[in-house]
Each structure stands twice: as structure tokens, then as C-alpha cells.
Tab-separated table of C-alpha atoms in Angstrom:
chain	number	residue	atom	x	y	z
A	1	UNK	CA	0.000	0.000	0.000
A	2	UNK	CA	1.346	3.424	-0.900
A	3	UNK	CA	1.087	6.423	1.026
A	4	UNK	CA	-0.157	9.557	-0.687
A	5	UNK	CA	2.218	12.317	-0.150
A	6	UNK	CA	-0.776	14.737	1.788
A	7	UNK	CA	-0.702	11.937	4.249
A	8	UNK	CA	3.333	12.408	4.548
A	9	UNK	CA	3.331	15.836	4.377
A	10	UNK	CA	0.628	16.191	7.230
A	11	UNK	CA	2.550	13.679	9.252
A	12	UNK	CA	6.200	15.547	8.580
A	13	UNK	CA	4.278	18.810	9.802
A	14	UNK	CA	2.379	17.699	12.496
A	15	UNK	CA	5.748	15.727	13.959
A	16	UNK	CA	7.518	18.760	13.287
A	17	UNK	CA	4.678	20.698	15.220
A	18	UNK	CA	4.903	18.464	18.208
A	19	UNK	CA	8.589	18.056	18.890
A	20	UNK	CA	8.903	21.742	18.558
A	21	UNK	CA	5.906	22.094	20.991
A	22	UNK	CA	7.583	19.583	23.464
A	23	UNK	CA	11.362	21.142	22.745
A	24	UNK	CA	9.483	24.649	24.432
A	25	UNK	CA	8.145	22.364	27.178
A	26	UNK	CA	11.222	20.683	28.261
A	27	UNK	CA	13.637	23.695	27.883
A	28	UNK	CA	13.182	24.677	31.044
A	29	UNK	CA	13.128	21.039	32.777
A	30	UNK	CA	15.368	18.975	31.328
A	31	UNK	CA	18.680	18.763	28.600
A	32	UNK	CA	18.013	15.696	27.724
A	33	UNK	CA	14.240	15.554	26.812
A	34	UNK	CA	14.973	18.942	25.417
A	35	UNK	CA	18.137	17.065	23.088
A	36	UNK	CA	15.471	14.588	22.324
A	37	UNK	CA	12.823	16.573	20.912
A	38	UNK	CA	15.292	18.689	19.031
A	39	UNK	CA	16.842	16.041	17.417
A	40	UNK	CA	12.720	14.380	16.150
A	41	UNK	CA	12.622	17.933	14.873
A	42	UNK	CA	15.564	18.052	12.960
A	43	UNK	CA	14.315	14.780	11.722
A	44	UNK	CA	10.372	15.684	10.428
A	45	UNK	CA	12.076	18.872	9.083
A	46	UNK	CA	15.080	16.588	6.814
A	47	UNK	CA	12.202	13.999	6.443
A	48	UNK	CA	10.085	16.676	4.961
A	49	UNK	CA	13.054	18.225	3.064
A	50	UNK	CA	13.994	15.159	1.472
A	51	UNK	CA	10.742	13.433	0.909
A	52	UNK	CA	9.240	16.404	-1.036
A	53	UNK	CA	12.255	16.964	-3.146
A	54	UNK	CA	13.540	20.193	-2.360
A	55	UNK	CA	17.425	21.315	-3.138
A	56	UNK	CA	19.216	22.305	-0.643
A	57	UNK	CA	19.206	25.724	-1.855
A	58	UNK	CA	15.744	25.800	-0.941
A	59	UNK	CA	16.079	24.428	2.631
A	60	UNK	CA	15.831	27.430	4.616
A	61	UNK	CA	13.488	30.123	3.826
A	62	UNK	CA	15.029	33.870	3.248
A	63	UNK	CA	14.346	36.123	6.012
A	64	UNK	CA	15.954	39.708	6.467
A	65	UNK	CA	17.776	37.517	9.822
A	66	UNK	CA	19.493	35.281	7.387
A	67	UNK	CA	22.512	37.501	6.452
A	68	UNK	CA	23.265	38.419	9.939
A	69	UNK	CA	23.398	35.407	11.210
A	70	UNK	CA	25.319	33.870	8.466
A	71	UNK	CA	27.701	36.739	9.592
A	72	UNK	CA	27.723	36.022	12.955
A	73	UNK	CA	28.675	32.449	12.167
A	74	UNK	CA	31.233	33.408	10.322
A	75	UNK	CA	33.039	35.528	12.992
A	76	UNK	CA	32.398	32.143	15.641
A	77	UNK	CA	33.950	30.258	12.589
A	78	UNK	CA	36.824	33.227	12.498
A	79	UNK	CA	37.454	33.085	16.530
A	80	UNK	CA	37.675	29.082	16.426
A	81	UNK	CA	40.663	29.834	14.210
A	82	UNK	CA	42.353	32.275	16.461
A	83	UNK	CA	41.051	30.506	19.562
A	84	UNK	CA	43.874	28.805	22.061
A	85	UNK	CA	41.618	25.819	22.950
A	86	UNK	CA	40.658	24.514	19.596
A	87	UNK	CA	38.863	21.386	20.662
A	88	UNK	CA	36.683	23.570	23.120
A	89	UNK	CA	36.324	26.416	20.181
A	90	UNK	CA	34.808	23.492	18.338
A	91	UNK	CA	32.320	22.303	20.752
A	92	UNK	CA	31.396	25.780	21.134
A	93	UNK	CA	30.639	26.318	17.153
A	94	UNK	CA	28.670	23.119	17.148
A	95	UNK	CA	26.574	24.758	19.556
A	96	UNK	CA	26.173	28.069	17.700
A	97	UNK	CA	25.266	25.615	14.604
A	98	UNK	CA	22.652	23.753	16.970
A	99	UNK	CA	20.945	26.774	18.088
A	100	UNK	CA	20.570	28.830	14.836
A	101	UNK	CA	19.370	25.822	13.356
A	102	UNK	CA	16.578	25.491	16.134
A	103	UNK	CA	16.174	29.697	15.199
A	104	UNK	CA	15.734	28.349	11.441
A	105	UNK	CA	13.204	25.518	12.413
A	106	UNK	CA	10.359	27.564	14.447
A	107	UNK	CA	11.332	30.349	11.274
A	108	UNK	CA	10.488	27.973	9.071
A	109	UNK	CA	7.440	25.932	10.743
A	110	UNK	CA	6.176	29.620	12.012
A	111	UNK	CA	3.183	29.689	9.599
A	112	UNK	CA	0.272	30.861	11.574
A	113	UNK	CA	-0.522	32.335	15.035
A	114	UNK	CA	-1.445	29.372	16.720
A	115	UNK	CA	1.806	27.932	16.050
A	116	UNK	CA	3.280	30.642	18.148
A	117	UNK	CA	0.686	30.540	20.785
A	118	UNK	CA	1.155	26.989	21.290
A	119	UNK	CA	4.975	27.212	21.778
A	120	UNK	CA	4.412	29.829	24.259
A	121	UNK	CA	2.120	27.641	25.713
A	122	UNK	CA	4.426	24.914	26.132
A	123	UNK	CA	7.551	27.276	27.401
A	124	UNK	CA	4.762	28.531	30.311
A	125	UNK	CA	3.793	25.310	31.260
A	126	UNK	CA	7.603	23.887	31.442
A	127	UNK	CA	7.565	26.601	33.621
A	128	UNK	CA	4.912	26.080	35.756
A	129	UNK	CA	6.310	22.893	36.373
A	130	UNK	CA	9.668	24.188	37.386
A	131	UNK	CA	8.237	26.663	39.731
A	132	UNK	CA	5.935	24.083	41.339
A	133	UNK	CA	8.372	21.349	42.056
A	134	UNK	CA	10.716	24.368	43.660
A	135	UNK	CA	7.962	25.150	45.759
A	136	UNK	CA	7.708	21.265	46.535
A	137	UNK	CA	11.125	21.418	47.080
A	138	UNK	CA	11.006	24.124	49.209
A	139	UNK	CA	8.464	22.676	51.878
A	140	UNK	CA	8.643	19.199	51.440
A	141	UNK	CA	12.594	18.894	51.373
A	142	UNK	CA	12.046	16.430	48.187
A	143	UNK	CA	12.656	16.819	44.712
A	144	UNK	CA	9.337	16.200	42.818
A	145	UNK	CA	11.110	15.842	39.398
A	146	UNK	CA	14.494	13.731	40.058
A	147	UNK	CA	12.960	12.545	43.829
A	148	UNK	CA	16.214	13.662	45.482
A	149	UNK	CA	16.049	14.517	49.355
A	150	UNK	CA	17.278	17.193	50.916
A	151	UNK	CA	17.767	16.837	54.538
A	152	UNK	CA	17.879	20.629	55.659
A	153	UNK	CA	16.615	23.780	53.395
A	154	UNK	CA	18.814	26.675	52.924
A	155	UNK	CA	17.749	29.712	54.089
């Protein structure tokens, strides 16, 4: 049985959608979760890419932020080379790379209002969360989250 390519192309943008709705959620709570979801979007977004035929010209939409931060790459790409610690320089551009590309990906996917309610949604109620299992934290001397104890609170 063969797909029809609405079918894919809702499913690319709805995963796409969701893992950007969860990567607002978990920024706030956890690196991990938040790697996760990042790297399902990166994912939908190639799967989309790829699926639909687009060259790679045609990847990224143009937006007036484009050229700045293509220049602003290019001077992290410019310090790596006069840097003293290459190996940390490096890890340092990968994260640049990581985060524009995250930048590019809600550009990109940022189609309609709701989109950006949504993601606001999810970045409040990440949160929420955090602020509730301090105040947990706080009284109960237990970690909600990670269920770590803590035998005496600071003051």
C-alpha cells in the first residue's frame, strides 16, 4: 500500500509541530528531553526536506535575519581559528550551529498564530512545572522531578 504524499506531508508537519511544541516544554526542565525533541525535529524537518524533493538551496526560507546570522557564524567560525583551545572552540561552534538551526526551524514551521501561541504555551507550562516542584522542594525537602532529598533547606 502506498502512502499519498498529503498523508506524509501532514505527518512531517504535524511531527515537526509536536517536537517543537515539546522542545518549548522541556527547555526549562530537562537537557536531555529537550536534546530529544530537538533532534525528532531536525528529523520531520530533513524527512520533509527530502521526501518532497527540495534542493538544498531551498532548505531554509530567506528572512531579512538570514545575512546576519550567516555573519555572525562566520566571525564564531573566524574566533575558532584564532582561539587557544581549539577542541573547546569546536564544541562551542557546534553549539552556535545547533541553536541557529533550532532559530531556522520555528522560522520555518512559524506559519500561523497558533503555532506561536502553542509554543508559548508549552515554554509557560515547562515553567509552571519548574516553579511548582521548587515550591515542593522548598516545603517538602524532596525533589518532585528527580525525587532527590534534601535533609535541611537553605535559608
Amino acid at each position: 500500500m502506498i502512502v499519498s504524499d498529503s498523508l506524509l506531508k501532514k505527518w512531517s508537519e504535524k511531527g515537526l509541530s509536536y517536537s517543537l511544541y515539546s522542545c518549548a516544554f522541556f527547555l526549562p526542565l530537562s537537557k536531555a528531553l529537550f536534546s530529544i525533541m530537538f533532534g525528532s525535529a531536525v528529523f520531520f524537518f530533513i524527512f520533509k526536506k527530502v521526501v518532497f524533493k527540495h534542493k538544498p538551496s531551498e532548505w531554509f526560507m530567506s528572512t531579512p535575519l538570514n545575512k546576519s546570522i550567516f555573519y555572525f557564524l562566520v566571525f564564531c567560525l573566524l574566533s575558532l581559528l584564532w582561539g587557544n583551545h581549539f577542541e573547546v572552540n569546536v564544541q562551542g561552534l557546534f553549539k552556535y550551529i545547533r541553536n541557529f538551526l533550532l532559530i531556522f526551524l520555528v522560522l520555518e514551521h512559524l506559519h500561523s498564530p497558533s503555532f506561536l501561541l502553542n509554543m508559548l504555551h508549552g515554554l509557560i507550562g515547562g515553567g509552571w512545572v519548574c516553579a511548582l516542584n521548587g515550591i515542593f522542594q522548598y516545603y517538602n525537602g524532596v525533589d518532585l522531578i528527580q525525587g532527590a532529598a534534601f535533609g535541611n533547606r537553605i535559608f
